[in-house]
CSV table of C-alpha atoms and ligand atoms in Angstrom, one decimal:
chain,number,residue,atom,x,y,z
S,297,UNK,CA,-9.3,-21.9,-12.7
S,298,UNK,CA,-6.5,-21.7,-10.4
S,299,UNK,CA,-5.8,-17.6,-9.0
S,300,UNK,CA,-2.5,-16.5,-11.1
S,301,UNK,CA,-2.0,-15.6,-7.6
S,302,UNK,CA,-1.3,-19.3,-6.3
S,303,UNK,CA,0.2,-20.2,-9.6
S,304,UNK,CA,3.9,-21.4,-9.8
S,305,UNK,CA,6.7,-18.8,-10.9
S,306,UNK,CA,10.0,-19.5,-12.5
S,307,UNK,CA,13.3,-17.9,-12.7
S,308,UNK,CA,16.8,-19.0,-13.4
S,309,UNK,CA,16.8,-22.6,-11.3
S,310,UNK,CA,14.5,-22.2,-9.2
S,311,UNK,CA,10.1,-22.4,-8.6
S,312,UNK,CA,8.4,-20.5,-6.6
S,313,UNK,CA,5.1,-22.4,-6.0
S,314,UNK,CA,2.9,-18.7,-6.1
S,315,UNK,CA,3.9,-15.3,-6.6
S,316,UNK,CA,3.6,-13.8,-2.8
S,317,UNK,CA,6.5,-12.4,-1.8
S,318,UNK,CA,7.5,-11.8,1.9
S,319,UNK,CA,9.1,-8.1,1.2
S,320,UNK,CA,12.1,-7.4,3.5
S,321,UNK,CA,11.6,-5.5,6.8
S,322,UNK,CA,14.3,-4.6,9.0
S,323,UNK,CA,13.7,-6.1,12.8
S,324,UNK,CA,16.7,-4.7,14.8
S,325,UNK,CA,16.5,-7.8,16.3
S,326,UNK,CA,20.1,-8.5,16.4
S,327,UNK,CA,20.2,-8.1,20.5
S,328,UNK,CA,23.9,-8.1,20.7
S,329,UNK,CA,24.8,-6.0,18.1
S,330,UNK,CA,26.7,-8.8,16.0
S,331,UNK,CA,24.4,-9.2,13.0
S,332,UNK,CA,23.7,-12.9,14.0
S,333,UNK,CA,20.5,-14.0,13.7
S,334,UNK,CA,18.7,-14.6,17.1
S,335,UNK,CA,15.7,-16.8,17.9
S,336,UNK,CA,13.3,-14.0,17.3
S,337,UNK,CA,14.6,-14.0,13.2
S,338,UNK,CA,14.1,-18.1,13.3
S,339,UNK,CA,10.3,-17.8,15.0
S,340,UNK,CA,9.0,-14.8,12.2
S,341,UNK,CA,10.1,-16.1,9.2
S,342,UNK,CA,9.4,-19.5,9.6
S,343,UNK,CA,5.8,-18.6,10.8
S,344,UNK,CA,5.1,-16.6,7.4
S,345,UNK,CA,6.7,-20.2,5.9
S,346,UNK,CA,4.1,-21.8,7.6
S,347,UNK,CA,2.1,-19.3,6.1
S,348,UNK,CA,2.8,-19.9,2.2
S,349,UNK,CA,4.4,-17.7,1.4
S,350,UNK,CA,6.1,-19.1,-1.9
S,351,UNK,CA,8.7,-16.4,-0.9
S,352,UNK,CA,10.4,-14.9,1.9
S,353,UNK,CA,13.2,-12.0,2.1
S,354,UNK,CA,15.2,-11.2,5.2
S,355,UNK,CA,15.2,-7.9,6.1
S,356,UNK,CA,18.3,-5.8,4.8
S,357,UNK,CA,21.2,-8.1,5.4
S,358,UNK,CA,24.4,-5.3,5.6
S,359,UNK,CA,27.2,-6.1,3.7
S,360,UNK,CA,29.6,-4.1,6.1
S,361,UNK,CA,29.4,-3.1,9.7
S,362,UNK,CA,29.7,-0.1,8.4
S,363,UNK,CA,26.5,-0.6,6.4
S,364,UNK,CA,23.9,-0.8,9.0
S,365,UNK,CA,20.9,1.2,9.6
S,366,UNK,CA,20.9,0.2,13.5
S,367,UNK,CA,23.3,-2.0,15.5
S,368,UNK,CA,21.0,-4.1,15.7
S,369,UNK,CA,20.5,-5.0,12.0
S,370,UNK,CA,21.4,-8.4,10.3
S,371,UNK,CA,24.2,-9.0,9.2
S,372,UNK,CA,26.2,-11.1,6.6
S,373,UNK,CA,29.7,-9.7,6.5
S,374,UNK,CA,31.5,-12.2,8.6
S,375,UNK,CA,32.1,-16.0,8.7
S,376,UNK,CA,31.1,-16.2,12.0
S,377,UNK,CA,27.5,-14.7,11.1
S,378,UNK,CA,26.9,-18.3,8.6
S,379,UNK,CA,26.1,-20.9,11.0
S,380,UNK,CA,22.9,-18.2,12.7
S,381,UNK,CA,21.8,-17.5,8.6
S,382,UNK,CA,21.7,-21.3,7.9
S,383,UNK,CA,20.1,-22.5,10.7
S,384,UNK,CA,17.4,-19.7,9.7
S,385,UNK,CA,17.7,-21.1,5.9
S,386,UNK,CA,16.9,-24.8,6.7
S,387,UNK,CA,14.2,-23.5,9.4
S,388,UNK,CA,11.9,-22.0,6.2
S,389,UNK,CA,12.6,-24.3,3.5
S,390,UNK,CA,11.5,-26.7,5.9
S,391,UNK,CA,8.4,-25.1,5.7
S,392,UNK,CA,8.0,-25.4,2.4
S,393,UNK,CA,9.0,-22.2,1.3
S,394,UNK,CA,12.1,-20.6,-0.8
S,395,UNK,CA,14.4,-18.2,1.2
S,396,UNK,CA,16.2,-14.9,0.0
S,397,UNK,CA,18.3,-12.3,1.5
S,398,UNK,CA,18.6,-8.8,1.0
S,399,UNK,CA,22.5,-7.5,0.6
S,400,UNK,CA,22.5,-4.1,1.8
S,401,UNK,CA,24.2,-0.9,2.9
S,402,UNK,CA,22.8,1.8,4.6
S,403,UNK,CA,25.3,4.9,3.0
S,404,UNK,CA,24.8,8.3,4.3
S,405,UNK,CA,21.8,6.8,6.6
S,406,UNK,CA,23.5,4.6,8.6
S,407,UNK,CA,23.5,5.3,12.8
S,408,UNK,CA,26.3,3.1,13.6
S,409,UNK,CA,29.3,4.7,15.6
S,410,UNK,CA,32.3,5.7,13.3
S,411,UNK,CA,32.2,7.5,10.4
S,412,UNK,CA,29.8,6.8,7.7
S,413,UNK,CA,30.0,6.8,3.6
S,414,UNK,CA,28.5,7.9,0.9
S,415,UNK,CA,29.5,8.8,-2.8
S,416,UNK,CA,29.1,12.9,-1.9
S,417,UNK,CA,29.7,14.3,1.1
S,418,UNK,CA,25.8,15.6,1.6
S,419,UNK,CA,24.1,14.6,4.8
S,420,UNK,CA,20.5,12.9,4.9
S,421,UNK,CA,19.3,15.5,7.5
S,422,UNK,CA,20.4,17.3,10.1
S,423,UNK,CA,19.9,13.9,12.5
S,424,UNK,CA,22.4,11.7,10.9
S,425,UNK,CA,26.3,12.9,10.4
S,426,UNK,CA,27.7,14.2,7.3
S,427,UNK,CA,29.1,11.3,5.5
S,428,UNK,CA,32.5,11.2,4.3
S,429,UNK,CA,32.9,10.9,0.6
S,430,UNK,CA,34.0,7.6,-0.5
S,431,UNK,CA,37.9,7.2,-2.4
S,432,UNK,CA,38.2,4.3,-5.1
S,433,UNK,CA,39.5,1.8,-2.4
S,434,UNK,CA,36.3,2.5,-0.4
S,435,UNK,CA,34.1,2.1,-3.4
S,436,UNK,CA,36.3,-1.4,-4.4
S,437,UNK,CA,35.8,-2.6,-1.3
S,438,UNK,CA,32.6,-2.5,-1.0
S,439,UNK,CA,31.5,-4.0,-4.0
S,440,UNK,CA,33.8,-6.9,-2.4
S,441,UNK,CA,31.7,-7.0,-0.3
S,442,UNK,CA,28.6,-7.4,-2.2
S,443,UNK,CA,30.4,-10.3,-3.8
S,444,UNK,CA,31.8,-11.5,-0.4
S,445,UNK,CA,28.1,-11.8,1.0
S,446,UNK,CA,26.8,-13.6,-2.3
S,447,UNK,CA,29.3,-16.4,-1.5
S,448,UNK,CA,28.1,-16.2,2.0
S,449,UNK,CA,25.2,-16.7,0.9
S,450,UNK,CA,25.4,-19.4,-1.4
S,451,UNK,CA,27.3,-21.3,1.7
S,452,UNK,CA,24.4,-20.9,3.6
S,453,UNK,CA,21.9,-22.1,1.1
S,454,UNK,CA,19.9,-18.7,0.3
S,455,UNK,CA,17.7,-19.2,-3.2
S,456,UNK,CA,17.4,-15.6,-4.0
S,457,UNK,CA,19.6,-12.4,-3.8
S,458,UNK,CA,18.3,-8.7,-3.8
S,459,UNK,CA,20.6,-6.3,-4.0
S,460,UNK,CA,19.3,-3.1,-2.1
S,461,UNK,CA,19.5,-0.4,-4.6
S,462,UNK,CA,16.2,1.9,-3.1
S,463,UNK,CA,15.2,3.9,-0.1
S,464,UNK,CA,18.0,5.8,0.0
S,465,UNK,CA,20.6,3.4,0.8
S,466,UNK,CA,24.0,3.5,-0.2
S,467,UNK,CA,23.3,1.9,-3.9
S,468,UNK,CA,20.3,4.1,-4.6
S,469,UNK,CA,22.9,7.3,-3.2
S,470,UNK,CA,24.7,6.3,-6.4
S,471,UNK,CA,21.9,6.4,-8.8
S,472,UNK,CA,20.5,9.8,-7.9
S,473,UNK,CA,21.6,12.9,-9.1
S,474,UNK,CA,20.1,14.7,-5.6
S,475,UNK,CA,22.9,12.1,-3.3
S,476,UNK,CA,26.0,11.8,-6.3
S,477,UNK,CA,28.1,14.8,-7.0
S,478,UNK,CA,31.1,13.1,-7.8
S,479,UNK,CA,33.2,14.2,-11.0
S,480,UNK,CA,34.5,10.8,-11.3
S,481,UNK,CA,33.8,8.0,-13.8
S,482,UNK,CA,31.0,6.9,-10.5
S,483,UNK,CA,29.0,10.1,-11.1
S,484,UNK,CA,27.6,12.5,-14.1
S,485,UNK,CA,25.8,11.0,-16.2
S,486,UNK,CA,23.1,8.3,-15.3
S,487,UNK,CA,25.3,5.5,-17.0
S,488,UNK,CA,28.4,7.0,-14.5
S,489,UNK,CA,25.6,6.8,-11.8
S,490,UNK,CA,24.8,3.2,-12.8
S,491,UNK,CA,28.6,2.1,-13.0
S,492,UNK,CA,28.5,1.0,-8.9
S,493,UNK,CA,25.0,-0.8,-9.3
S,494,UNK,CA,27.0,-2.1,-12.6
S,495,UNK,CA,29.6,-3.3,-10.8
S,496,UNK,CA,28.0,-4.9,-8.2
S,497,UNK,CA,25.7,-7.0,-10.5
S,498,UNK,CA,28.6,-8.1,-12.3
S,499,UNK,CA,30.6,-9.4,-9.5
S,500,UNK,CA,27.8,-10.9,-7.6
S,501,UNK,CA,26.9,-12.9,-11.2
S,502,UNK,CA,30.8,-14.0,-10.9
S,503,UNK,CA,29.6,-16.3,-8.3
S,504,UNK,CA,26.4,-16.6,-8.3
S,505,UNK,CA,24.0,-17.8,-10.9
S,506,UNK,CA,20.7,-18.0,-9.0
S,507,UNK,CA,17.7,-15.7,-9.4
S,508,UNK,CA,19.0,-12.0,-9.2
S,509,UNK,CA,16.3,-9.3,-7.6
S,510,UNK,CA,17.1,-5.6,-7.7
S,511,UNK,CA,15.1,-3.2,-5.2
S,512,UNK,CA,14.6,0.4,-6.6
S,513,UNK,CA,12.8,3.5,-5.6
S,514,UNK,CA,11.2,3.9,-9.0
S,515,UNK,CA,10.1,7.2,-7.9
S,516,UNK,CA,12.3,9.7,-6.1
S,517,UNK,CA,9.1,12.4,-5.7
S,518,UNK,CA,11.6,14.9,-6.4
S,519,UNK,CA,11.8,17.5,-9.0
S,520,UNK,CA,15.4,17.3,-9.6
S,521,UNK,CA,15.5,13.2,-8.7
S,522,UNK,CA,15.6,10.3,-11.1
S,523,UNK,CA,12.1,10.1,-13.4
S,524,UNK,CA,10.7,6.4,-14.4
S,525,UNK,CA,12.6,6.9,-18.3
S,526,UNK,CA,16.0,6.8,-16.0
S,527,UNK,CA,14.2,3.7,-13.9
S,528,UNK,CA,13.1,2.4,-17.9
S,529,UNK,CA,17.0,2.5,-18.7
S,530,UNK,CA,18.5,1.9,-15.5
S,531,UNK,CA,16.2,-1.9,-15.6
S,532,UNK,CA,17.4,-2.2,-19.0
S,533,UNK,CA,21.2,-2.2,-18.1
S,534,UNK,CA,20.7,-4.2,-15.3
S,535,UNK,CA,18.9,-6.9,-17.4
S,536,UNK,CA,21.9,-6.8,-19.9
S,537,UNK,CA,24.2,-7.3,-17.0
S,538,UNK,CA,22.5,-10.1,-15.2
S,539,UNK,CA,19.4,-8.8,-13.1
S,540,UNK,CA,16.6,-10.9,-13.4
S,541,UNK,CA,14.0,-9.2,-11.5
S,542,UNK,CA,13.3,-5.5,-10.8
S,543,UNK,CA,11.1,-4.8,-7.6
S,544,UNK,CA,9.9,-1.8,-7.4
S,545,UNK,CA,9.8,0.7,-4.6
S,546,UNK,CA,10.1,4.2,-4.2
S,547,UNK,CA,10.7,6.8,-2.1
S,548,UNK,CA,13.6,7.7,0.7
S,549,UNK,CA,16.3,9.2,-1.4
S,550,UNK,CA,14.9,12.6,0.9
S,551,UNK,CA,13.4,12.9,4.0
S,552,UNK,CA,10.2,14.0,1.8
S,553,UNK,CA,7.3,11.3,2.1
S,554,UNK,CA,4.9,9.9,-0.6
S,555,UNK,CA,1.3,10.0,-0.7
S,556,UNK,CA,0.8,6.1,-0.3
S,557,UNK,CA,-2.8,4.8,-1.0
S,558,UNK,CA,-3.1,1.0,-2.4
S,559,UNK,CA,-0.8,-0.1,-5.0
S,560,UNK,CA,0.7,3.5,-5.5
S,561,UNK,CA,3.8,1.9,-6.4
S,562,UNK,CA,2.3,-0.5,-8.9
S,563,UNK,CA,2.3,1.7,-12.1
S,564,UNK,CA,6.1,1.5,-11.9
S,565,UNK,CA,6.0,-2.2,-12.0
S,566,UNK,CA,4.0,-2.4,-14.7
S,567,UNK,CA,6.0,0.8,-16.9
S,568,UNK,CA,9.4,-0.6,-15.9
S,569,UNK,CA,8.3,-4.5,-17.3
S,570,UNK,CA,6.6,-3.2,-20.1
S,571,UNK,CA,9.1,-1.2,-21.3
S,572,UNK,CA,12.4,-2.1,-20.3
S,573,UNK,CA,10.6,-6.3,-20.7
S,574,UNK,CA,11.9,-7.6,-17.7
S,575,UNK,CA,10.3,-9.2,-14.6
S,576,UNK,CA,8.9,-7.4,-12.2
S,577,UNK,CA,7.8,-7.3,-8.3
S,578,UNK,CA,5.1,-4.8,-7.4
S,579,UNK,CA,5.2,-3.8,-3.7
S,580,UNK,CA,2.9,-1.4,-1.6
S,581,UNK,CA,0.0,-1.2,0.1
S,582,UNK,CA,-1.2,-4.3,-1.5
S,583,UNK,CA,-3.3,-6.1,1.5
S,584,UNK,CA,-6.0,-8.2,-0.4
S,585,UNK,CA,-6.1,-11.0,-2.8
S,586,UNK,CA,-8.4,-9.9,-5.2
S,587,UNK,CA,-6.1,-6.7,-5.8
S,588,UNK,CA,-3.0,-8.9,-5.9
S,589,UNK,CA,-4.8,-11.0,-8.5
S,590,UNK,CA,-5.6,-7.7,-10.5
S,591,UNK,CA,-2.1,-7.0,-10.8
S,592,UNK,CA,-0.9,-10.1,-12.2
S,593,UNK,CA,-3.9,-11.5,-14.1
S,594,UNK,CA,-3.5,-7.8,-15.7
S,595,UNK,CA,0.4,-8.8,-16.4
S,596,UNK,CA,1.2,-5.8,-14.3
S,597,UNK,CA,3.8,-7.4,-11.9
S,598,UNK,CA,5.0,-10.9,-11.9
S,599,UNK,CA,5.3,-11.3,-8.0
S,600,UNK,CA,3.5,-9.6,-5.4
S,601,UNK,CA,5.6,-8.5,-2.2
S,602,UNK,CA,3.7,-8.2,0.7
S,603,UNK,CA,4.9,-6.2,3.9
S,604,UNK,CA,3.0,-5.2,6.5
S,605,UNK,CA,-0.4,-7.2,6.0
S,606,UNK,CA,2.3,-10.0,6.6
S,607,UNK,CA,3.6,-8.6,10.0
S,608,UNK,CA,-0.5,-7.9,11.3
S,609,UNK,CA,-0.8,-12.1,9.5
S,610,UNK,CA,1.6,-14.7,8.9
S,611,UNK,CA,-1.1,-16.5,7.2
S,612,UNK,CA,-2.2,-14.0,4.6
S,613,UNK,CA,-1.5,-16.3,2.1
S,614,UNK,CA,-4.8,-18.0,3.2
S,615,UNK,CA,-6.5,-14.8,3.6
S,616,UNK,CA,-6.0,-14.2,0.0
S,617,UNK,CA,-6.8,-17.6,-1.1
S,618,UNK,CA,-10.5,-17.3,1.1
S,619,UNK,CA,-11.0,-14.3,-1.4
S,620,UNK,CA,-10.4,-16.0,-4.3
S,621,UNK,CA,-12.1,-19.0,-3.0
S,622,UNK,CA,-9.1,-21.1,-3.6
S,623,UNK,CA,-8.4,-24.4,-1.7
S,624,UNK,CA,-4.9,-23.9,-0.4
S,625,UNK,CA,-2.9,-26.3,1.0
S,626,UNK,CA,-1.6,-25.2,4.3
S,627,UNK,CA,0.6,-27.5,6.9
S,628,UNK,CA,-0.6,-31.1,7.3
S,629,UNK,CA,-0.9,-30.3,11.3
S,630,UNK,CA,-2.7,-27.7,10.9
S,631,UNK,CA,-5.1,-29.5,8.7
S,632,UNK,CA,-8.8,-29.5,11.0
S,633,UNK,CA,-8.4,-25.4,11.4
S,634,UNK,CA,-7.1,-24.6,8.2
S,635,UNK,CA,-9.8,-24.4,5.3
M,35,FMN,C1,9.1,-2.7,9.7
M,35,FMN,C2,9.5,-2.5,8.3
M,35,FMN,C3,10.9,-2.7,7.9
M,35,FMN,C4,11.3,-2.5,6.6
M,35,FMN,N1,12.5,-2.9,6.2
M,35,FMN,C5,12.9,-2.9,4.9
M,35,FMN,C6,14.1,-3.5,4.5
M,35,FMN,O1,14.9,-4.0,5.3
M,35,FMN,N2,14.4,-3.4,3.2
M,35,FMN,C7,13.5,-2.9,2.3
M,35,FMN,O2,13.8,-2.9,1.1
M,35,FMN,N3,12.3,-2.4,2.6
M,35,FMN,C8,12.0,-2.4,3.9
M,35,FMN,N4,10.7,-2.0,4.3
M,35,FMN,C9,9.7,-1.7,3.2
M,35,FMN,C10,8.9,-3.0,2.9
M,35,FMN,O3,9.7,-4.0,2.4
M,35,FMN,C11,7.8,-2.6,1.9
M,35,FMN,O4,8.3,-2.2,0.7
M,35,FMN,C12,6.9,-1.5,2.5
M,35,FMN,O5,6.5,-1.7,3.8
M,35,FMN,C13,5.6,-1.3,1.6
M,35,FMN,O6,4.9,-2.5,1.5
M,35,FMN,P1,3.6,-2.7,2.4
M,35,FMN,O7,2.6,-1.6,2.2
M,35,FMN,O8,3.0,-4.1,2.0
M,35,FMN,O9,4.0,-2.8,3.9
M,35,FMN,C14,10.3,-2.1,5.6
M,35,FMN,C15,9.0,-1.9,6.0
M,35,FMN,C16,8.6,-2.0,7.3
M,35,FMN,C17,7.2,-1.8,7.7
């Protein structure tokens, strides 16, 4: 029988043809600071294409200049960003593989120069500046431009969106109760904590009606942080408003680190698509077949993202397959080394 692992997935319009996931991972590889994609971008993803992987994210795409991590980070908040992004489009599906993009926006963690934003004025540590606390207009705006880079992206021929809601980015800042002190209708309770993820969703689904990905941190490891009931009721909004696909994180709301070991994330996959029944991604520390195999064949996660296993080896997807002694089909050059 065929590993669940190299079966076909689908959501909305499109199939994936098997359920590894290229997770997004930042590269700072935008040299001149422009958020244009530069050869480097074109050569890495379309060698984890050549890979097959049935799905590949760009790293966290920022919706803003404002929104970066780094200078150097990706960018898709200008026209003049599209012709770099579908160049890099065309280059993976090419290879055989669907392409998605991460919208993104670094809130209170951003280094760029100029001020930065958050919901509450509460700084991320005492490396990064205090950000300013963000009016209406600033809070309108930028779900513009969460809608603004959809479009973008639809110009450009991306298959999937993830909106960037985890790891303490400017989405996530929202959600948590440690990051959102506002009094406003944007902060209080969790569904006034929601209402900026809300918003988002329902302005990207305006204009786009391809498969929807939402990135949490399921987990804040915090005492006084969101628990996995908010995460059960968060997913269940955002399946009402148009989300198709929670993948779940965690961490990086605080500076405090996780104890990682494999799959440490996974249980949150599996709660959050039990109970909230949507589709989930399970992400973390996954690095061999056979335990990617276990998590879906157990209905635990319906895709697996893979991050660093895929940086040390584009072609994991074969690794994987070797394990599950499954015959996969790699490129037709590549033919006399492959199998
Ligand atoms: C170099 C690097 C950059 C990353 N950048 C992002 C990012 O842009 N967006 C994101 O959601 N996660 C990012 N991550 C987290 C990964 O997507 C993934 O969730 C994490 O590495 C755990 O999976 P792994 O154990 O398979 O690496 C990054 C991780 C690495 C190693």
């Amino acid at each position: 029988m065929k590993p669940a692992l190299f079966t076909s997935y689908s959501l909305k319009n499109i199939t994936f043809k098997n359920r590894i996931v290229m997770s997004p991972m930042c590269m700072y590889s935008c040299f001149n600071q422009d958020g244009k994609i530069t050869d480097w971008h074109l050569y890495h993803y379309a060698s984890r294409a050549m890979g097959q992987a049935g799905l590949i994210f760009t790293e966290a795409a920022a919706v803003t200049p404002q929104g970066r991590i780094s200078h150097e980070d990706l960018g898709i908040w200008d026209d003049s960003q599209l012709d770099g992004l579908q160049k890099l489009t065309r280059t993976v599906k090419e290879n055989g593989s669907h392409i998605g993009v991460q919208l993104a926006h670094a809130g209170r963690k951003a280094t760029v120069d100029g001020p930065i934003i958050a919901p509450s004025p509460i700084p991320f540590n005492d490396d990064i500046k205090t950000p300013d606390e963000m009016s209406e207009p600033d809070i309108h705006e930028t779900i513009k431009a969460f809608k603004n880079a959809a479009e973008r992206a639809i110009e450009v021929g991306f298959d999937v969106l993830e909106i960037h809601a985890a790891h303490g980015y400017l989405v996530n800042e929202f959600l948590s109760p440690l990051t959102n002190h506002r009094t406003d209708s944007y902060g209080g309770s969790l569904k006034n904590r929601y209402r900026f993820l809300e918003t988002i969703i329902k302005e990207v689904r305006k204009v786009w009606d391809g498969p929807l990905f939402v990135r949490i941190s399921a987990n804040e490891y915090e005492e006084h942080g969101n628990k996995i009931e908010d995460f059960i009721q968060l997913a269940s909004w955002m399946k009402l408003d148009g989300a198709d696909l929670i993948d779940c994180s965690s961490g990086g709301i605080t500076p405090k680190r996780p104890h990682a070991f494999p799959g440490f994330q996974v249980p949150n996959a599996e709660t959050i698509r039990q109970k909230a029944g949507i589709s989930t991604g399970a992400v973390g520390l996954i690095t061999s077949g056979i335990q990617a195999e276990e998590i879906l064949q157990n209905e635990r996660a319906d895709l697996v993202f893979i991050g660093r296993d895929l940086l040390r080896n584009p072609y994991w997807p074969l690794k994987a397959a070797n394990e599950l002694n499954y015959s996969l089909e790699g490129p037709k050059q590549y033919d006399r080394g492959w199998n």
